[in-house]
Amino acid sequence: MPNPITIPKSSLDFLVQLKTNNNKPWFEANKSQYLTELNHIETFAGALLHELSKTDVLETASGKKSVYRIYRDIRFAKDKTPFKTFWGGSYTRATAARRGGYYFHLEKGNSFFAGGFWGPNAADLKRIRNEFAHDSEPFRKILQSKSFISNFGTLQGEQLKTAPKGFDTNHEAIDLLRYKQFLVIKRFTDEEVLSPLFLEKALDAFQNMRPFFDYMSEVLTTDINGASIL
C-alpha cells in the first residue's frame, strides 16, 4: 500500500483530554480540534474500507459512514458523561449470505479490532449449537490454525456456566456449546496504531477473520443437512 494513511498521535491525545474533561462546555470550546481529529479517523476508516472491499463485499458506503457518533446515549445509563472516549466504527458485510461484522476501537492503551456475533438471535444461536453438536471439527480446525492463534489467541464471548437447554453436559463439544457470543479480537499497542504500517496491520487483522466468518456464514445460511435456507 503506497503512501499509507496514518493515525496521528493527536487523535489519541484528544481522547485523553476528553476523558479528563467529559463535559459539553469543554467539548464545545474544543470542537474545531475534534472535527480535525474526526477527519483523520474517517480518512483512515475510508482507506481501510477501500482495501477491505478488494476481498469482501460490504454495505458500508464510506469511512465517514462507518465511524460512530461520539455522543453517548445517556437516557438509560448510570454514567451520564455525554461523550465516548474512544474512536469506534464498523463495516457491515453485504447480503444475508455474508454473516459477521467488522469493528474497530481506537483509544490510547486500549485499541483493538474485532469481529463476529455480539448478540446472535435465538434462531441463529440454536443453529450454531446444533452444528457444533453435529460436527465441531471444522470449527476447531479454524480456532487451532496458526493464523487464528497468532492474531486472536482464542475465541471470545460470554458463556453459560452449564450446558444450554437440550444439550448434555458431557457432550464432546460442550466447551463450544456454552458460548452465547462468538467474537474474535486483535489488540494493538499505541506504537502499532501510530505506525505507518498500521493500515496494513489493520487490514491483515480483518482479513484473518474470514475463515471464521465464512464458516459461520455457511452454517447460518443452510440447514443441518447443508441445504440453503436463503
PDB file of C-alpha atoms in Angstrom:
ATOM      1  CA  MET A   1       0.000   0.000   0.000  1.00  0.00           C
ATOM      2  CA  PRO A   2       1.861   3.130  -1.169  1.00  0.00           C
ATOM      3  CA  ASN A   3       1.606   6.389   0.807  1.00  0.00           C
ATOM      4  CA  PRO A   4      -0.143   4.807   3.816  1.00  0.00           C
ATOM      5  CA  ILE A   5      -2.705   6.868   5.668  1.00  0.00           C
ATOM      6  CA  THR A   6      -1.878   7.020   9.358  1.00  0.00           C
ATOM      7  CA  ILE A   7      -3.493   7.744  12.718  1.00  0.00           C
ATOM      8  CA  PRO A   8      -1.789  10.856  14.155  1.00  0.00           C
ATOM      9  CA  LYS A   9      -0.790  10.958  17.816  1.00  0.00           C
ATOM     10  CA  SER A  10      -3.073  13.982  18.250  1.00  0.00           C
ATOM     11  CA  SER A  11      -6.119  11.790  17.580  1.00  0.00           C
ATOM     12  CA  LEU A  12      -5.349   9.612  20.611  1.00  0.00           C
ATOM     13  CA  ASP A  13      -4.240  12.579  22.727  1.00  0.00           C
ATOM     14  CA  PHE A  14      -7.556  14.343  22.101  1.00  0.00           C
ATOM     15  CA  LEU A  15      -9.369  11.369  23.638  1.00  0.00           C
ATOM     16  CA  VAL A  16      -7.196  11.570  26.761  1.00  0.00           C
ATOM     17  CA  GLN A  17      -8.102  15.231  27.135  1.00  0.00           C
ATOM     18  CA  LEU A  18     -11.771  14.452  26.556  1.00  0.00           C
ATOM     19  CA  LYS A  19     -11.700  11.749  29.224  1.00  0.00           C
ATOM     20  CA  THR A  20     -10.465  14.347  31.724  1.00  0.00           C
ATOM     21  CA  ASN A  21     -12.937  16.978  30.520  1.00  0.00           C
ATOM     22  CA  ASN A  22     -16.003  14.973  29.605  1.00  0.00           C
ATOM     23  CA  ASN A  23     -18.498  17.832  29.587  1.00  0.00           C
ATOM     24  CA  LYS A  24     -20.282  19.906  26.969  1.00  0.00           C
ATOM     25  CA  PRO A  25     -18.631  23.291  27.668  1.00  0.00           C
ATOM     26  CA  TRP A  26     -15.115  21.857  27.185  1.00  0.00           C
ATOM     27  CA  PHE A  27     -16.182  19.933  24.102  1.00  0.00           C
ATOM     28  CA  GLU A  28     -17.763  22.984  22.505  1.00  0.00           C
ATOM     29  CA  ALA A  29     -14.640  25.032  23.232  1.00  0.00           C
ATOM     30  CA  ASN A  30     -12.530  22.360  21.525  1.00  0.00           C
ATOM     31  CA  LYS A  31     -14.977  21.484  18.735  1.00  0.00           C
ATOM     32  CA  SER A  32     -12.587  22.534  15.972  1.00  0.00           C
ATOM     33  CA  GLN A  33      -9.911  20.156  17.234  1.00  0.00           C
ATOM     34  CA  TYR A  34     -12.495  17.378  17.499  1.00  0.00           C
ATOM     35  CA  LEU A  35     -13.512  17.901  13.871  1.00  0.00           C
ATOM     36  CA  THR A  36      -9.874  17.828  12.760  1.00  0.00           C
ATOM     37  CA  GLU A  37      -9.228  14.553  14.578  1.00  0.00           C
ATOM     38  CA  LEU A  38     -12.523  13.077  13.392  1.00  0.00           C
ATOM     39  CA  ASN A  39     -11.455  13.803   9.819  1.00  0.00           C
ATOM     40  CA  HIS A  40      -8.221  11.846  10.404  1.00  0.00           C
ATOM     41  CA  ILE A  41     -10.192   8.855  11.710  1.00  0.00           C
ATOM     42  CA  GLU A  42     -12.746   8.992   8.871  1.00  0.00           C
ATOM     43  CA  THR A  43      -9.937   9.198   6.303  1.00  0.00           C
ATOM     44  CA  PHE A  44      -8.226   6.171   7.821  1.00  0.00           C
ATOM     45  CA  ALA A  45     -11.534   4.283   8.004  1.00  0.00           C
ATOM     46  CA  GLY A  46     -12.185   5.116   4.356  1.00  0.00           C
ATOM     47  CA  ALA A  47      -8.777   3.830   3.285  1.00  0.00           C
ATOM     48  CA  LEU A  48      -9.302   0.622   5.264  1.00  0.00           C
ATOM     49  CA  LEU A  49     -12.769   0.180   3.751  1.00  0.00           C
ATOM     50  CA  HIS A  50     -11.294   0.610   0.260  1.00  0.00           C
ATOM     51  CA  GLU A  51      -8.655  -2.063   0.863  1.00  0.00           C
ATOM     52  CA  LEU A  52     -11.021  -4.475   2.633  1.00  0.00           C
ATOM     53  CA  SER A  53     -13.532  -4.170  -0.212  1.00  0.00           C
ATOM     54  CA  LYS A  54     -10.999  -5.799  -2.535  1.00  0.00           C
ATOM     55  CA  THR A  55     -11.532  -9.125  -0.747  1.00  0.00           C
ATOM     56  CA  ASP A  56     -15.027  -8.799   0.761  1.00  0.00           C
ATOM     57  CA  VAL A  57     -18.378  -7.270  -0.216  1.00  0.00           C
ATOM     58  CA  LEU A  58     -19.500  -4.567   2.214  1.00  0.00           C
ATOM     59  CA  GLU A  59     -22.652  -2.478   2.585  1.00  0.00           C
ATOM     60  CA  THR A  60     -20.911   0.388   4.396  1.00  0.00           C
ATOM     61  CA  ALA A  61     -20.836   3.319   1.987  1.00  0.00           C
ATOM     62  CA  SER A  62     -17.799   5.241   3.237  1.00  0.00           C
ATOM     63  CA  GLY A  63     -15.302   5.715   6.019  1.00  0.00           C
ATOM     64  CA  LYS A  64     -17.406   8.601   7.285  1.00  0.00           C
ATOM     65  CA  LYS A  65     -20.476   6.355   7.461  1.00  0.00           C
ATOM     66  CA  SER A  66     -18.515   3.689   9.349  1.00  0.00           C
ATOM     67  CA  VAL A  67     -17.415   5.887  12.276  1.00  0.00           C
ATOM     68  CA  TYR A  68     -19.736   6.013  15.279  1.00  0.00           C
ATOM     69  CA  ARG A  69     -21.035   9.265  16.724  1.00  0.00           C
ATOM     70  CA  ILE A  70     -19.007  10.456  19.715  1.00  0.00           C
ATOM     71  CA  TYR A  71     -22.171  11.453  21.571  1.00  0.00           C
ATOM     72  CA  ARG A  72     -23.292   8.875  24.129  1.00  0.00           C
ATOM     73  CA  ASP A  73     -26.929   7.859  24.614  1.00  0.00           C
ATOM     74  CA  ILE A  74     -27.318   8.592  28.317  1.00  0.00           C
ATOM     75  CA  ARG A  75     -31.099   8.277  28.593  1.00  0.00           C
ATOM     76  CA  PHE A  76     -30.996   4.968  30.488  1.00  0.00           C
ATOM     77  CA  ALA A  77     -27.333   4.956  31.549  1.00  0.00           C
ATOM     78  CA  LYS A  78     -25.992   5.372  35.077  1.00  0.00           C
ATOM     79  CA  ASP A  79     -22.924   7.061  33.582  1.00  0.00           C
ATOM     80  CA  LYS A  80     -24.143  10.493  32.478  1.00  0.00           C
ATOM     81  CA  THR A  81     -20.918  11.673  30.832  1.00  0.00           C
ATOM     82  CA  PRO A  82     -22.002  12.945  27.406  1.00  0.00           C
ATOM     83  CA  PHE A  83     -19.144  11.754  25.188  1.00  0.00           C
ATOM     84  CA  LYS A  84     -17.443   8.490  24.272  1.00  0.00           C
ATOM     85  CA  THR A  85     -13.720   8.491  24.946  1.00  0.00           C
ATOM     86  CA  PHE A  86     -12.708   6.301  22.024  1.00  0.00           C
ATOM     87  CA  TRP A  87     -12.964   6.315  18.244  1.00  0.00           C
ATOM     88  CA  GLY A  88     -15.143   3.421  17.132  1.00  0.00           C
ATOM     89  CA  GLY A  89     -16.734   2.195  13.953  1.00  0.00           C
ATOM     90  CA  SER A  90     -17.831  -0.814  11.960  1.00  0.00           C
ATOM     91  CA  TYR A  91     -18.257  -2.265   8.486  1.00  0.00           C
ATOM     92  CA  THR A  92     -21.302  -4.345   7.558  1.00  0.00           C
ATOM     93  CA  ARG A  93     -20.930  -7.307   5.202  1.00  0.00           C
ATOM     94  CA  ALA A  94     -23.379  -7.250   2.297  1.00  0.00           C
ATOM     95  CA  THR A  95     -26.423  -9.515   1.827  1.00  0.00           C
ATOM     96  CA  ALA A  96     -27.798 -12.290   4.005  1.00  0.00           C
ATOM     97  CA  ALA A  97     -25.227 -14.689   2.561  1.00  0.00           C
ATOM     98  CA  ARG A  98     -22.346 -12.920   4.326  1.00  0.00           C
ATOM     99  CA  ARG A  99     -22.631 -13.049   8.090  1.00  0.00           C
ATOM    100  CA  GLY A 100     -20.490 -11.371  10.726  1.00  0.00           C
ATOM    101  CA  GLY A 101     -19.285  -7.797  11.030  1.00  0.00           C
ATOM    102  CA  TYR A 102     -16.037  -5.867  11.413  1.00  0.00           C
ATOM    103  CA  TYR A 103     -15.473  -3.445  14.313  1.00  0.00           C
ATOM    104  CA  PHE A 104     -12.620  -1.108  15.229  1.00  0.00           C
ATOM    105  CA  HIS A 105     -11.877   0.660  18.510  1.00  0.00           C
ATOM    106  CA  LEU A 106      -9.074   3.220  18.849  1.00  0.00           C
ATOM    107  CA  GLU A 107      -8.106   4.510  22.285  1.00  0.00           C
ATOM    108  CA  LYS A 108      -4.789   5.160  23.989  1.00  0.00           C
ATOM    109  CA  GLY A 109      -3.755   1.928  25.709  1.00  0.00           C
ATOM    110  CA  ASN A 110      -6.867   0.078  24.536  1.00  0.00           C
ATOM    111  CA  SER A 111      -7.014  -0.252  20.753  1.00  0.00           C
ATOM    112  CA  PHE A 112      -8.416  -3.374  19.153  1.00  0.00           C
ATOM    113  CA  PHE A 113     -10.083  -4.685  16.023  1.00  0.00           C
ATOM    114  CA  ALA A 114     -12.833  -7.252  16.440  1.00  0.00           C
ATOM    115  CA  GLY A 115     -15.397  -9.216  14.535  1.00  0.00           C
ATOM    116  CA  GLY A 116     -18.117 -11.775  14.967  1.00  0.00           C
ATOM    117  CA  PHE A 117     -21.516 -12.143  16.546  1.00  0.00           C
ATOM    118  CA  TRP A 118     -22.159  -9.926  19.587  1.00  0.00           C
ATOM    119  CA  GLY A 119     -25.847 -10.710  20.084  1.00  0.00           C
ATOM    120  CA  PRO A 120     -26.998 -13.639  17.927  1.00  0.00           C
ATOM    121  CA  ASN A 121     -30.768 -14.129  17.973  1.00  0.00           C
ATOM    122  CA  ALA A 122     -32.262 -17.312  19.396  1.00  0.00           C
ATOM    123  CA  ALA A 123     -32.658 -18.987  15.999  1.00  0.00           C
ATOM    124  CA  ASP A 124     -29.059 -18.276  14.961  1.00  0.00           C
ATOM    125  CA  LEU A 125     -27.697 -19.409  18.311  1.00  0.00           C
ATOM    126  CA  LYS A 126     -29.665 -22.659  18.106  1.00  0.00           C
ATOM    127  CA  ARG A 127     -28.450 -23.310  14.549  1.00  0.00           C
ATOM    128  CA  ILE A 128     -24.809 -22.730  15.539  1.00  0.00           C
ATOM    129  CA  ARG A 129     -25.113 -25.006  18.551  1.00  0.00           C
ATOM    130  CA  ASN A 130     -26.776 -27.722  16.507  1.00  0.00           C
ATOM    131  CA  GLU A 131     -23.870 -27.569  14.063  1.00  0.00           C
ATOM    132  CA  PHE A 132     -21.318 -27.820  16.860  1.00  0.00           C
ATOM    133  CA  ALA A 133     -23.206 -30.780  18.305  1.00  0.00           C
ATOM    134  CA  HIS A 134     -23.337 -32.445  14.891  1.00  0.00           C
ATOM    135  CA  ASP A 135     -19.684 -31.862  13.943  1.00  0.00           C
ATOM    136  CA  SER A 136     -17.423 -29.398  15.754  1.00  0.00           C
ATOM    137  CA  GLU A 137     -14.215 -30.444  13.995  1.00  0.00           C
ATOM    138  CA  PRO A 138     -14.316 -27.911  11.098  1.00  0.00           C
ATOM    139  CA  PHE A 139     -14.704 -25.041  13.560  1.00  0.00           C
ATOM    140  CA  ARG A 140     -11.997 -26.402  15.841  1.00  0.00           C
ATOM    141  CA  LYS A 141      -9.591 -26.501  12.897  1.00  0.00           C
ATOM    142  CA  ILE A 142     -10.184 -22.770  12.362  1.00  0.00           C
ATOM    143  CA  LEU A 143      -9.638 -21.994  16.060  1.00  0.00           C
ATOM    144  CA  GLN A 144      -6.473 -24.110  16.131  1.00  0.00           C
ATOM    145  CA  SER A 145      -4.943 -22.697  12.934  1.00  0.00           C
ATOM    146  CA  LYS A 146      -1.670 -20.765  13.215  1.00  0.00           C
ATOM    147  CA  SER A 147      -3.169 -17.618  11.706  1.00  0.00           C
ATOM    148  CA  PHE A 148      -6.097 -17.614  14.152  1.00  0.00           C
ATOM    149  CA  ILE A 149      -3.945 -18.190  17.215  1.00  0.00           C
ATOM    150  CA  SER A 150      -1.298 -15.636  16.203  1.00  0.00           C
ATOM    151  CA  ASN A 151      -3.928 -12.952  15.549  1.00  0.00           C
ATOM    152  CA  PHE A 152      -6.704 -13.630  18.025  1.00  0.00           C
ATOM    153  CA  GLY A 153      -5.485 -16.178  20.537  1.00  0.00           C
ATOM    154  CA  THR A 154      -8.763 -17.822  21.452  1.00  0.00           C
ATOM    155  CA  LEU A 155     -12.465 -17.393  20.727  1.00  0.00           C
ATOM    156  CA  GLN A 156     -14.009 -14.692  22.947  1.00  0.00           C
ATOM    157  CA  GLY A 157     -17.543 -14.083  24.196  1.00  0.00           C
ATOM    158  CA  GLU A 158     -19.940 -14.716  27.077  1.00  0.00           C
ATOM    159  CA  GLN A 159     -20.530 -18.329  28.024  1.00  0.00           C
ATOM    160  CA  LEU A 160     -23.091 -20.239  30.028  1.00  0.00           C
ATOM    161  CA  LYS A 161     -21.861 -21.822  33.261  1.00  0.00           C
ATOM    162  CA  THR A 162     -23.620 -25.054  32.390  1.00  0.00           C
ATOM    163  CA  ALA A 163     -24.929 -26.770  29.277  1.00  0.00           C
ATOM    164  CA  PRO A 164     -27.557 -24.964  27.184  1.00  0.00           C
ATOM    165  CA  LYS A 165     -31.063 -26.397  27.295  1.00  0.00           C
ATOM    166  CA  GLY A 166     -31.341 -29.574  25.232  1.00  0.00           C
ATOM    167  CA  PHE A 167     -27.639 -30.438  25.320  1.00  0.00           C
ATOM    168  CA  ASP A 168     -25.772 -32.915  27.517  1.00  0.00           C
ATOM    169  CA  THR A 169     -23.195 -31.510  29.931  1.00  0.00           C
ATOM    170  CA  ASN A 170     -20.909 -34.353  28.862  1.00  0.00           C
ATOM    171  CA  HIS A 171     -21.146 -33.620  25.146  1.00  0.00           C
ATOM    172  CA  GLU A 172     -17.712 -33.624  23.473  1.00  0.00           C
ATOM    173  CA  ALA A 173     -18.371 -30.105  22.160  1.00  0.00           C
ATOM    174  CA  ILE A 174     -19.674 -28.675  25.453  1.00  0.00           C
ATOM    175  CA  ASP A 175     -16.828 -26.126  25.521  1.00  0.00           C
ATOM    176  CA  LEU A 176     -18.209 -24.608  22.296  1.00  0.00           C
ATOM    177  CA  LEU A 177     -21.889 -25.174  23.079  1.00  0.00           C
ATOM    178  CA  ARG A 178     -21.668 -22.930  26.141  1.00  0.00           C
ATOM    179  CA  TYR A 179     -20.865 -19.813  24.072  1.00  0.00           C
ATOM    180  CA  LYS A 180     -23.597 -17.153  23.796  1.00  0.00           C
ATOM    181  CA  GLN A 181     -21.372 -14.792  21.783  1.00  0.00           C
ATOM    182  CA  PHE A 182     -18.734 -15.575  19.169  1.00  0.00           C
ATOM    183  CA  LEU A 183     -16.060 -12.887  18.977  1.00  0.00           C
ATOM    184  CA  VAL A 184     -12.503 -12.569  17.736  1.00  0.00           C
ATOM    185  CA  ILE A 185     -10.311  -9.710  18.959  1.00  0.00           C
ATOM    186  CA  LYS A 186      -6.916  -8.445  17.824  1.00  0.00           C
ATOM    187  CA  ARG A 187      -5.266  -5.911  20.146  1.00  0.00           C
ATOM    188  CA  PHE A 188      -2.760  -3.255  19.118  1.00  0.00           C
ATOM    189  CA  THR A 189      -0.260  -1.202  21.098  1.00  0.00           C
ATOM    190  CA  ASP A 190      -0.186   2.591  20.793  1.00  0.00           C
ATOM    191  CA  GLU A 191       3.096   2.253  18.917  1.00  0.00           C
ATOM    192  CA  GLU A 192       1.442  -0.018  16.355  1.00  0.00           C
ATOM    193  CA  VAL A 193      -1.571   2.291  15.976  1.00  0.00           C
ATOM    194  CA  LEU A 194       0.643   5.291  15.263  1.00  0.00           C
ATOM    195  CA  SER A 195       2.947   3.369  12.922  1.00  0.00           C
ATOM    196  CA  PRO A 196       2.968   3.970   9.127  1.00  0.00           C
ATOM    197  CA  LEU A 197       2.276   0.229   8.866  1.00  0.00           C
ATOM    198  CA  PHE A 198      -0.974   0.337  10.839  1.00  0.00           C
ATOM    199  CA  LEU A 199      -3.299   0.391   7.833  1.00  0.00           C
ATOM    200  CA  GLU A 200      -1.625  -2.766   6.578  1.00  0.00           C
ATOM    201  CA  LYS A 201      -1.785  -4.412  10.017  1.00  0.00           C
ATOM    202  CA  ALA A 202      -5.446  -3.464  10.460  1.00  0.00           C
ATOM    203  CA  LEU A 203      -6.329  -4.884   7.056  1.00  0.00           C
ATOM    204  CA  ASP A 204      -4.442  -8.088   7.840  1.00  0.00           C
ATOM    205  CA  ALA A 205      -6.360  -8.491  11.109  1.00  0.00           C
ATOM    206  CA  PHE A 206      -9.712  -8.170   9.341  1.00  0.00           C
ATOM    207  CA  GLN A 207      -8.700 -10.485   6.502  1.00  0.00           C
ATOM    208  CA  ASN A 208      -7.663 -13.149   9.008  1.00  0.00           C
ATOM    209  CA  MET A 209     -11.242 -13.160  10.319  1.00  0.00           C
ATOM    210  CA  ARG A 210     -12.537 -14.501   7.020  1.00  0.00           C
ATOM    211  CA  PRO A 211     -12.245 -18.270   7.700  1.00  0.00           C
ATOM    212  CA  PHE A 212     -14.279 -17.684  10.877  1.00  0.00           C
ATOM    213  CA  PHE A 213     -16.836 -15.555   9.011  1.00  0.00           C
ATOM    214  CA  ASP A 214     -17.043 -17.955   6.073  1.00  0.00           C
ATOM    215  CA  TYR A 215     -17.698 -20.902   8.385  1.00  0.00           C
ATOM    216  CA  MET A 216     -20.422 -19.061  10.310  1.00  0.00           C
ATOM    217  CA  SER A 217     -21.960 -17.753   7.091  1.00  0.00           C
ATOM    218  CA  GLU A 218     -22.237 -21.259   5.688  1.00  0.00           C
ATOM    219  CA  VAL A 219     -23.785 -22.579   8.907  1.00  0.00           C
ATOM    220  CA  LEU A 220     -26.286 -19.730   9.214  1.00  0.00           C
ATOM    221  CA  THR A 221     -27.428 -19.889   5.592  1.00  0.00           C
ATOM    222  CA  THR A 222     -28.014 -23.660   5.481  1.00  0.00           C
ATOM    223  CA  ASP A 223     -29.972 -26.231   7.428  1.00  0.00           C
ATOM    224  CA  ILE A 224     -28.379 -29.132   9.325  1.00  0.00           C
ATOM    225  CA  ASN A 225     -28.293 -31.121   6.053  1.00  0.00           C
ATOM    226  CA  GLY A 226     -26.383 -28.383   4.251  1.00  0.00           C
ATOM    227  CA  ALA A 227     -29.296 -27.183   2.106  1.00  0.00           C
ATOM    228  CA  SER A 228     -29.596 -23.424   1.562  1.00  0.00           C
ATOM    229  CA  ILE A 229     -32.268 -21.602   3.558  1.00  0.00           C
ATOM    230  CA  LEU A 230     -31.882 -18.287   1.718  1.00  0.00           C
TER     231      LEU A 230
END
